[in-house]
């Protein structure tokens, strides 16, 4: 048996291990050069030195270099090069490119429309509840309670614009002060970041793409949470946002204007055919209008006629008359004249649910399912189209354009230019959720790095506040001042957050935190759902309930929890930086039960629970899986159902040859190794393994 070389020294040429060999010809002994035992003279003989023998198991267990999971993948173009195509092929390639561009724009349009319908669905499901959160304005004097109300309302209605408009109406009606509205604005800034996090969940199928996409989406979350943790106490102590915006509003004479609505002009012709909502109902509920609680959010009549006429009505006494000259009595009743407004319905709206007469909750659930399916389908197709387009030289150019920095010494300006680009793009599409949601799949497929997506996201935060400022300029005269001040509070809050978490590279904590969460979610993909539930629902609802119980309860429960969190963070920092200063028992978390410092036990429980729902593959599942494979373009099969795994196991059982690594390119070794695959009972194989 030929000996196995060391893994690190293995080369395709076996002559490396022959010392003194002049050629690859076989060496035969020459009788004239042989010596007898009685002769003391020695004749030089060619010596062959071979390395020691190693087993195949040892070779395969050698550690290999692990790539950084955050490195951008190389999108290689496997098609025919442009220079190798004939005229017909070049024309066909041009038409294919045009077709892909049209498909990309079309599915991007439906992707934005599905986001709009998703927002409408959330408003139907939780809009009235969101209005009731605002109806008790007395509890909003608590800044912490106002913060969680802003988070919950924005999560329920999936629109920071809707929650901001409610706040503006309440401030204009003197139901809420600007000071009490600022924490709600901060909470709305957090709640609006859930949309692109939901979009990132659509890329859960590929572990590497999901790692990058989820980190790119949650970098927005961590920026907002960290900004609130620092700036909310500062605002409560100093009221700097209120003071600065008050000075600006008093210094400038703002006039009413029209706010551009570019995206709605494109998407509304389609979304109006699905559903139309009367968003004034939520405002009326927030303003304690009892009649609005029984109204439906689904708009039925789109064209109405309002008329005002003078009518004779009865009043209890002459004191209730509109004027003494318009008051008379007939001896039995007192009459007066009063202007009465009545509304006449003329034309119904032209959407699907106008004649269904279903409750808001049922319509909201239906639209929620449809919009999520449409969102997922559009995102899958967009990713596949981008993956087929962004290959080879095109991907190289785009990556260099987006991810590269300016030449020295202007490299530091690149991030600030990205902030301006993000603000400009958000201003064009009129929605930060749309921009960041469209950015998420590009991060997932590896076109944009997390480091470049971070300033783009910060620019998106600024862009949505400039849109709010322009929308405030279109407000009526009685709400113009309060609208502008609240929009400016939102603007300066985001500017303050950027000054905290971007200029100094050391302070860019959201990037490191998002990467850490991306690694955890890629390994335990169920943890992404738990993250959404805990940070956007469980924690705000818990704080809301404790705040309603009063300050003593909130402090009694919150202070120990905060102390434990700070203690754990400090201990973790010491463990990673200077563990020697800690006692030996505290240098790691092994003194705790495994379920308290590792997700493996929880993963086993969840895997066992979800395994109960796995059924054997039926014919319908196989057909659906094959259709999915044809749509996504994978060569053999994708892991969309259990039948794919059965197919892969069947191929392994049939002995499909596996490509050997470069170490086994030695011809002699390869032939011998392949020969032993067909002789499993041989003694030599059992010895080697």
XYZ file of C-alpha atoms in Angstrom:
689
model
C 0.000 0.000 0.000
C 1.308 3.406 -0.904
C 1.799 5.570 2.186
C -0.455 8.606 2.782
C 1.379 11.928 2.790
C 0.756 14.659 5.336
C -2.197 16.859 4.574
C -0.261 20.098 4.545
C 2.487 18.763 2.245
C 0.271 16.907 -0.193
C 0.949 17.923 -3.790
C -0.437 16.729 -7.119
C 3.103 15.661 -8.170
C 4.245 12.514 -6.263
C 7.896 12.997 -7.385
C 8.318 15.582 -4.654
C 8.917 12.765 -2.191
C 11.648 11.061 -4.299
C 15.088 12.381 -3.361
C 17.705 12.104 -6.039
C 15.310 10.927 -8.767
C 16.371 12.280 -12.120
C 13.215 11.410 -13.956
C 9.886 9.626 -13.520
C 11.266 6.412 -15.150
C 11.260 3.297 -12.955
C 14.590 2.581 -11.239
C 16.214 -0.832 -12.049
C 19.343 -2.132 -10.312
C 22.567 -2.412 -12.346
C 24.496 -5.667 -11.755
C 27.859 -4.085 -12.534
C 27.412 -1.708 -9.611
C 26.421 -4.334 -7.058
C 28.947 -5.262 -4.324
C 29.590 -8.514 -2.605
C 29.468 -9.051 1.109
C 33.239 -9.422 1.263
C 33.887 -6.081 -0.382
C 34.306 -3.142 1.912
C 33.795 -0.564 -0.775
C 30.430 1.135 -1.006
C 28.775 2.133 -4.214
C 26.327 5.080 -4.160
C 22.746 3.869 -4.445
C 19.728 6.041 -5.109
C 17.799 6.468 -1.854
C 14.033 6.929 -1.672
C 12.538 8.637 1.378
C 8.806 8.546 1.968
C 6.803 10.297 4.639
C 5.126 8.281 7.398
C 1.804 6.573 6.855
C -1.406 8.289 8.030
C -4.947 6.983 8.009
C -7.698 8.476 5.913
C -9.669 9.371 9.043
C -6.770 11.512 10.273
C -6.618 13.293 6.943
C -10.317 14.070 6.909
C -10.309 15.313 10.491
C -7.613 17.913 9.883
C -8.989 21.389 10.683
C -9.665 23.597 7.709
C -9.669 27.364 7.602
C -13.140 28.766 8.272
C -14.247 31.733 6.208
C -15.683 34.820 7.837
C -19.494 34.500 7.510
C -19.767 38.276 7.051
C -17.595 38.338 3.941
C -19.619 39.143 0.847
C -20.144 36.121 -1.409
C -18.616 36.084 -4.873
C -21.432 36.145 -7.405
C -19.726 34.454 -10.321
C -21.258 34.529 -13.746
C -21.572 30.968 -15.040
C -23.073 31.973 -18.380
C -21.472 32.628 -21.732
C -19.236 35.677 -21.931
C -20.347 38.611 -24.086
C -17.298 38.323 -26.330
C -18.066 34.670 -27.050
C -21.653 35.281 -28.157
C -22.688 35.632 -31.767
C -25.025 38.374 -33.005
C -28.158 36.365 -32.270
C -26.913 35.549 -28.779
C -26.109 39.205 -28.024
C -29.570 40.339 -29.152
C -31.171 37.606 -27.064
C -29.049 38.620 -24.062
C -30.157 42.258 -24.420
C -33.828 41.274 -24.540
C -33.342 39.010 -21.522
C -31.816 41.917 -19.609
C -34.725 44.186 -20.536
C -37.200 41.491 -19.515
C -35.496 41.005 -16.167
C -35.535 44.759 -15.549
C -39.270 44.927 -16.308
C -39.930 41.943 -14.042
C -37.820 43.501 -11.290
C -39.692 46.822 -11.458
C -43.045 45.030 -11.617
C -42.411 42.845 -8.588
C -40.890 45.811 -6.746
C -44.146 47.691 -7.380
C -46.211 44.816 -5.986
C -43.751 44.557 -3.084
C -44.427 48.203 -2.132
C -48.179 47.691 -2.606
C -48.088 44.635 -0.337
C -46.400 46.771 2.342
C -49.236 49.291 2.029
C -51.860 46.551 2.295
C -49.987 45.076 5.276
C -50.251 48.458 6.996
C -53.981 48.571 6.266
C -54.389 45.042 7.632
C -52.667 45.943 10.892
C -54.847 49.041 11.205
C -57.987 46.941 10.770
C -56.796 44.431 13.365
C -55.412 46.842 15.971
C -56.315 50.361 14.867
C -59.171 50.888 17.330
C -57.049 49.455 20.127
C -54.305 51.897 19.174
C -56.777 54.759 19.351
C -57.883 53.650 22.813
C -54.252 53.794 23.971
C -54.306 57.517 23.189
C -57.811 58.159 24.560
C -56.626 58.353 28.196
C -54.353 61.363 27.892
C -53.886 61.674 31.676
C -51.621 58.601 31.875
C -49.330 59.980 29.162
C -47.693 62.366 31.571
C -45.491 59.389 32.430
C -42.648 59.525 29.839
C -41.942 55.787 30.032
C -45.600 54.984 29.467
C -45.714 57.400 26.537
C -42.683 55.665 25.026
C -44.226 52.179 25.112
C -47.554 53.536 23.835
C -45.709 54.980 20.839
C -44.049 51.595 20.212
C -47.265 49.583 20.519
C -49.419 51.946 18.455
C -46.893 52.080 15.616
C -46.508 48.281 15.675
C -50.285 47.847 15.546
C -50.894 50.288 12.693
C -47.556 49.612 10.911
C -47.192 53.296 10.108
C -45.319 55.984 11.994
C -47.150 58.590 9.868
C -50.514 57.446 11.260
C -49.357 57.509 14.873
C -47.676 60.896 14.342
C -50.851 62.363 12.808
C -52.831 61.200 15.849
C -50.324 62.891 18.150
C -50.504 66.102 16.110
C -54.311 66.138 16.343
C -54.215 65.626 20.100
C -51.634 68.383 20.592
C -53.615 70.762 18.379
C -56.767 70.012 20.410
C -54.904 70.662 23.709
C -55.467 67.065 24.807
C -51.716 66.510 24.877
C -48.763 68.809 25.462
C -45.644 68.817 23.305
C -43.605 67.708 26.307
C -45.767 64.612 26.750
C -45.789 63.943 22.989
C -41.987 63.725 22.603
C -41.624 60.272 24.278
C -44.444 58.985 22.055
C -42.539 60.215 18.998
C -39.482 58.297 20.230
C -41.590 55.174 20.603
C -42.996 55.617 17.095
C -39.426 55.773 15.810
C -38.802 52.334 17.362
C -42.061 50.769 16.210
C -41.607 51.661 12.559
C -38.434 49.522 12.353
C -40.389 46.270 12.742
C -41.410 46.273 9.066
C -37.987 45.556 7.581
C -37.344 43.008 10.351
C -40.449 41.116 9.192
C -39.159 41.350 5.616
C -35.838 39.820 6.728
C -37.715 36.752 7.989
C -38.665 35.974 4.385
C -35.016 35.026 3.693
C -34.880 32.420 6.440
C -34.408 29.588 3.914
C -30.716 30.290 3.293
C -28.675 30.479 6.487
C -25.978 32.816 5.146
C -28.459 35.185 3.480
C -30.616 35.203 6.602
C -27.605 36.079 8.770
C -26.809 39.145 6.671
C -30.437 40.179 6.046
C -31.510 39.912 9.687
C -28.440 41.815 10.864
C -29.048 44.496 8.240
C -32.649 44.869 9.410
C -31.984 44.850 13.157
C -29.211 47.438 12.937
C -32.102 49.902 12.597
C -33.731 48.468 15.742
C -30.587 48.700 17.844
C -29.922 52.267 16.727
C -33.414 53.326 17.795
C -33.327 51.442 21.107
C -29.882 52.752 22.066
C -30.851 56.311 21.098
C -33.946 56.129 23.294
C -32.033 54.647 26.240
C -29.674 57.641 26.192
C -31.829 60.519 24.962
C -35.081 59.858 26.854
C -33.503 60.466 30.298
C -31.710 63.510 28.883
C -34.985 64.879 27.505
C -36.830 64.247 30.788
C -34.095 66.054 32.703
C -33.417 68.989 30.373
C -36.336 69.136 27.838
C -33.796 70.156 25.201
C -35.903 68.937 22.249
C -38.906 70.956 23.384
C -36.833 74.097 23.967
C -34.915 73.934 20.677
C -37.993 73.271 18.548
C -39.945 75.980 20.359
C -37.232 78.522 19.491
C -37.237 77.448 15.846
C -41.031 77.640 15.538
C -41.099 81.111 17.098
C -38.191 82.365 14.967
C -39.565 81.333 11.575
C -42.936 82.216 10.104
C -44.121 79.032 8.502
C -46.825 79.145 5.869
C -49.167 76.456 4.690
C -48.002 74.474 1.714
C -48.538 71.249 -0.123
C -46.544 68.164 0.747
C -45.519 65.962 -2.180
C -46.895 62.445 -2.187
C -44.947 60.757 -4.953
C -45.252 57.122 -3.923
C -48.987 57.225 -3.204
C -49.662 58.511 -6.708
C -48.133 55.305 -8.097
C -49.438 52.727 -5.620
C -52.930 54.034 -4.769
C -54.568 53.073 -8.109
C -53.866 49.426 -7.228
C -54.264 49.450 -3.436
C -57.601 51.307 -3.689
C -58.975 48.310 -5.550
C -58.134 46.057 -2.584
C -59.349 48.097 0.392
C -59.856 51.704 1.475
C -59.818 52.863 5.083
C -61.287 55.818 6.906
C -58.309 56.717 9.121
C -60.263 59.532 10.769
C -62.009 56.891 12.881
C -58.778 56.184 14.769
C -58.281 59.917 15.358
C -61.874 60.260 16.615
C -61.407 57.345 19.041
C -58.210 58.967 20.326
C -60.182 62.212 20.807
C -62.728 60.366 23.033
C -65.506 60.442 20.448
C -67.930 57.763 21.657
C -69.763 57.563 18.337
C -66.572 56.525 16.530
C -66.159 53.327 18.572
C -68.973 51.634 16.660
C -67.837 52.852 13.246
C -66.053 50.630 10.774
C -62.630 51.541 9.461
C -63.569 50.199 6.021
C -64.699 53.053 3.844
C -68.002 52.359 2.094
C -68.958 55.712 0.533
C -66.230 57.538 -1.346
C -68.379 60.316 -2.783
C -70.683 62.214 -0.481
C -72.538 65.507 -0.547
C -72.654 67.694 2.551
C -75.291 70.394 2.785
C -76.159 72.947 5.432
C -79.684 74.313 5.763
C -81.684 76.267 8.286
C -84.319 74.236 10.070
C -86.910 74.934 12.747
C -86.177 72.888 15.848
C -87.643 72.753 19.325
C -85.624 73.772 22.388
C -86.367 73.363 26.104
C -86.630 77.110 26.788
C -85.922 80.515 25.310
C -82.457 80.437 26.887
C -81.501 77.744 24.382
C -82.422 79.768 21.321
C -79.734 80.781 18.873
C -80.864 84.471 19.162
C -83.855 86.294 20.607
C -85.040 87.322 17.144
C -85.102 83.675 15.999
C -87.075 82.372 18.936
C -90.849 81.927 19.253
C -93.391 79.783 21.027
C -96.743 78.336 20.051
C -97.934 78.029 23.620
C -96.837 74.403 23.898
C -93.223 74.263 22.578
C -90.415 76.741 22.065
C -88.995 76.953 18.563
C -85.823 78.396 17.069
C -83.914 78.343 13.782
C -80.611 76.512 13.575
C -78.152 75.562 10.839
C -78.250 71.785 10.412
C -75.643 69.855 8.410
C -76.589 66.611 6.761
C -74.529 64.306 4.577
C -75.903 62.498 1.576
C -74.159 59.420 0.192
C -73.770 59.503 -3.581
C -71.312 56.821 -4.783
C -69.797 53.753 -3.161
C -66.099 52.968 -3.162
C -64.786 50.508 -5.712
C -62.844 47.996 -3.663
C -63.222 44.292 -2.983
C -64.698 44.447 0.532
C -67.240 47.224 -0.046
C -70.241 44.847 -0.236
C -69.033 42.027 2.013
C -70.200 43.609 5.314
C -67.568 41.692 7.265
C -66.250 42.896 10.641
C -62.977 44.810 10.649
C -61.130 41.998 12.414
C -62.082 39.407 9.785
C -61.103 41.667 6.885
C -57.858 42.556 8.669
C -56.891 38.893 9.138
C -57.693 38.112 5.488
C -55.614 41.050 4.262
C -52.821 40.180 6.698
C -52.498 36.666 5.261
C -52.744 37.876 1.646
C -50.228 40.687 2.143
C -47.705 38.432 3.887
C -47.969 35.832 1.118
C -47.619 38.542 -1.536
C -44.709 40.084 0.347
C -42.945 36.735 0.617
C -43.551 35.834 -3.047
C -42.410 39.213 -4.351
C -39.320 39.128 -2.162
C -38.349 35.636 -3.359
C -38.695 36.635 -7.011
C -36.820 39.928 -6.454
C -33.946 38.079 -4.771
C -33.791 35.522 -7.589
C -33.819 38.211 -10.285
C -31.156 40.228 -8.490
C -29.106 37.071 -8.017
C -29.239 36.345 -11.760
C -28.449 39.940 -12.745
C -25.808 40.839 -10.175
C -23.144 38.380 -11.293
C -19.665 38.610 -12.659
C -18.513 42.042 -13.766
C -21.827 43.703 -12.920
C -21.625 42.546 -9.298
C -17.996 43.649 -9.088
C -18.816 47.145 -10.329
C -21.809 47.544 -8.013
C -19.920 46.302 -4.972
C -17.017 48.624 -5.683
C -19.369 51.558 -6.222
C -21.460 51.028 -3.087
C -19.075 49.495 -0.574
C -15.764 51.197 -1.396
C -14.615 54.374 0.322
C -13.275 57.572 -1.147
C -9.487 57.773 -1.590
C -7.401 58.906 1.353
C -7.736 61.390 3.058
C -11.470 61.663 2.222
C -12.472 58.121 3.185
C -14.341 59.385 6.254
C -16.745 61.329 4.019
C -18.121 58.158 2.395
C -20.448 57.311 5.267
C -21.863 60.820 5.414
C -22.545 60.701 1.694
C -24.394 57.419 2.284
C -26.495 59.188 4.938
C -27.451 61.857 2.395
C -28.271 59.181 -0.194
C -30.495 57.340 2.299
C -32.270 60.577 3.235
C -32.805 61.482 -0.429
C -34.130 58.049 -1.399
C -36.509 58.028 1.582
C -37.717 61.497 0.647
C -38.472 60.251 -2.873
C -40.408 57.142 -1.838
C -42.005 59.006 1.114
C -41.513 56.065 3.496
C -38.582 54.825 5.567
C -40.219 51.395 5.857
C -40.291 50.985 2.073
C -36.663 52.053 1.669
C -35.243 49.883 4.464
C -37.412 46.929 3.402
C -36.079 47.207 -0.153
C -32.546 47.444 1.243
C -32.869 44.236 3.293
C -32.779 41.676 0.410
C -29.772 43.474 -1.124
C -27.933 43.007 2.164
C -28.991 39.373 2.246
C -27.644 38.425 -1.178
C -24.361 40.207 -0.431
C -24.521 43.309 -2.605
C -24.334 45.777 0.316
C -22.316 45.293 3.490
C -23.696 45.885 6.980
C -21.186 48.701 7.428
C -22.556 50.500 4.353
C -26.213 49.720 5.129
C -25.887 51.356 8.551
C -25.403 54.962 7.303
C -28.058 54.385 4.633
C -30.487 53.421 7.401
C -29.540 56.482 9.435
C -30.203 58.630 6.386
C -33.574 56.943 6.033
C -34.420 58.039 9.577
C -33.656 61.638 8.616
C -35.525 61.350 5.316
C -38.754 60.270 6.959
C -38.612 63.280 9.318
C -38.201 65.716 6.417
C -41.268 64.124 4.862
C -43.105 64.695 8.149
C -42.015 68.346 8.166
C -43.397 68.862 4.653
C -46.593 67.070 5.642
C -46.855 69.359 8.664
C -46.653 72.381 6.367
C -49.828 71.131 4.680
C -51.727 71.097 7.982
C -54.597 73.517 8.644
C -53.856 76.787 10.395
C -54.996 75.629 13.835
C -52.663 72.619 13.807
C -49.775 74.108 11.799
C -47.661 75.217 14.763
C -47.963 71.994 16.774
C -47.464 69.846 13.666
C -44.206 71.580 12.775
C -42.901 71.458 16.342
C -43.555 67.715 16.678
C -41.991 67.025 13.265
C -38.933 69.045 14.309
C -38.709 67.080 17.577
C -38.614 63.899 15.512
C -35.920 65.386 13.265
C -33.622 66.551 16.077
C -34.065 63.280 17.947
C -32.658 61.369 14.958
C -29.868 63.925 14.478
C -28.918 63.491 18.149
C -28.892 59.713 17.736
C -26.603 59.938 14.708
C -24.201 62.190 16.633
C -24.126 59.576 19.399
C -23.710 56.372 17.383
C -21.953 57.202 14.121
C -19.138 59.832 13.930
C -16.665 57.869 16.099
C -16.112 54.287 14.797
C -15.824 52.985 18.353
C -19.381 54.129 19.118
C -20.987 52.229 16.231
C -22.418 49.690 18.639
C -25.538 48.923 16.554
C -23.367 47.214 13.915
C -21.687 44.899 16.417
C -24.946 44.156 18.212
C -26.745 43.421 14.932
C -23.960 41.062 13.822
C -24.137 39.228 17.138
C -27.895 38.825 16.812
C -27.462 37.757 13.176
C -25.064 34.977 14.197
C -27.459 33.721 16.869
C -30.472 33.873 14.552
C -28.613 32.075 11.771
C -27.763 29.206 14.133
C -31.156 29.138 15.890
C -33.567 30.565 13.355
C -36.548 30.346 15.693
C -34.827 32.964 17.886
C -35.682 35.689 15.329
C -39.401 35.204 16.088
C -38.706 35.336 19.817
C -36.746 38.553 19.308
C -39.699 40.222 17.580
C -42.182 39.051 20.208
C -40.013 40.037 23.178
C -38.732 43.445 22.031
C -41.816 44.748 20.208
C -44.661 43.199 22.202
C -43.703 41.564 25.504
C -41.415 44.276 26.928
C -43.666 47.239 25.906
C -46.800 45.488 27.222
C -45.052 44.606 30.496
C -43.879 48.183 31.012
C -47.354 49.425 30.083
C -48.998 47.187 32.682
C -46.506 48.109 35.402
C -46.927 51.819 34.609
C -50.692 51.556 34.985
C -50.141 50.003 38.422
C -48.270 53.100 39.518
C -44.734 54.392 40.019
C -44.018 52.310 43.164
C -44.776 49.056 41.338
C -42.811 50.100 38.249
C -39.763 51.092 40.308
C -39.987 48.027 42.543
C -39.966 45.653 39.579
C -37.907 47.659 37.097
C -34.929 48.627 39.272
C -33.919 45.029 40.179
C -34.301 43.937 36.554
C -32.169 46.824 35.301
C -29.570 46.128 38.010
C -29.336 42.456 36.986
C -28.967 43.389 33.306
C -26.174 45.876 34.080
C -24.440 43.306 36.322
C -24.577 40.640 33.592
C -23.209 43.060 30.981
C -20.328 44.118 33.234
C -19.513 40.506 34.063
C -19.600 39.537 30.392
C -17.279 42.423 29.548
C -14.803 41.357 32.213
C -14.961 37.728 31.058
C -14.037 38.708 27.518
C -11.460 41.430 28.291
C -9.689 40.596 31.539
C -10.954 37.336 33.059
C -8.000 37.100 35.477
C -9.482 39.753 37.765
C -12.512 37.542 38.343
C -12.717 34.500 40.593
C -12.207 31.231 38.751
C -15.861 30.312 39.117
C -17.006 33.561 37.509
C -14.662 33.402 34.517
C -17.375 31.587 32.556
C -21.072 30.849 32.859
C -20.726 27.147 33.630
C -21.789 27.693 37.239
C -25.314 28.358 35.921
C -27.651 25.683 34.554
C -27.184 25.094 30.833
C -30.617 26.470 29.964
C -29.665 29.836 31.503
C -26.557 30.484 29.407
C -27.116 28.486 26.230
C -29.859 28.149 23.635
C -29.091 24.492 22.901
C -31.590 23.051 25.427
C -34.283 25.395 24.160
C -33.427 24.473 20.589
C -33.875 20.791 21.429
C -37.285 21.476 22.989
C -38.476 23.592 20.065
C -37.142 21.071 17.536
C -39.007 18.285 19.307
C -42.166 20.380 19.398
C -42.012 21.327 15.729
C -41.043 17.767 14.798
C -44.473 16.612 15.925
C -45.987 18.512 13.005
C -43.729 16.993 10.341
C -45.673 14.501 8.221
C -44.440 12.137 5.532
C -44.276 13.685 2.086
C -47.399 13.141 0.028
C -47.786 13.461 -3.715
C -49.168 16.989 -3.333
C -46.100 18.056 -1.320
C -43.790 16.579 -3.943
C -45.580 18.437 -6.737
C -45.480 21.704 -4.785
C -41.810 21.156 -3.992
C -40.990 20.534 -7.645
C -42.873 23.709 -8.672
C -40.927 25.635 -6.011
C -37.680 24.219 -7.367
C -38.589 25.271 -10.899
C -39.429 28.793 -9.710
C -36.300 29.314 -7.648
C -34.090 27.788 -10.324
C -32.098 25.402 -8.148
C -30.418 22.619 -10.151
C -31.613 19.567 -8.248
C -33.860 20.326 -5.325
C -34.285 22.818 -2.540
C -35.024 22.147 1.111
C -38.632 23.253 0.951
C -40.090 19.976 2.261
C -39.117 16.579 3.584
C -39.281 14.941 0.150
C -36.148 16.853 -0.871
C -34.271 15.429 2.078
C -35.509 11.949 1.158
C -34.207 12.481 -2.382
C -30.793 13.546 -1.105
C -30.617 10.562 1.268
C -31.509 8.275 -1.621
C -28.710 9.684 -3.728
C -26.233 9.136 -0.896
C -27.444 5.563 -0.443
C -26.886 4.852 -4.142
C -23.220 5.792 -3.771
C -23.119 9.039 -5.714
C -19.415 9.936 -5.948
C -18.312 12.929 -3.926
C -15.653 15.221 -5.279
C -12.421 14.797 -3.347
C -10.492 17.793 -2.033
C -7.335 19.015 -3.648
C -5.255 16.903 -1.279
C -6.296 13.730 -3.116
C -5.325 14.913 -6.572
C -2.365 12.510 -6.429
C -3.162 9.940 -9.101
C -1.848 6.918 -7.240
C -3.588 7.810 -4.007
C -6.852 8.663 -5.759
C -6.948 5.391 -7.656
C -6.191 3.389 -4.558
C -8.793 5.290 -2.528
C -11.433 4.811 -5.243
C -10.563 1.109 -5.479
C -11.212 0.695 -1.779
C -14.667 2.238 -2.136
C -15.624 -0.810 -4.166
C -14.000 -3.260 -1.700
C -15.462 -2.442 1.709
C -14.527 -5.841 3.113
C -10.825 -5.485 2.453
C -8.472 -5.725 5.376
C -6.471 -2.695 4.335
C -9.498 -0.340 4.470
C -10.475 -1.458 7.905
C -6.928 -0.870 9.092
C -6.785 2.625 7.606
C -10.139 3.693 9.000
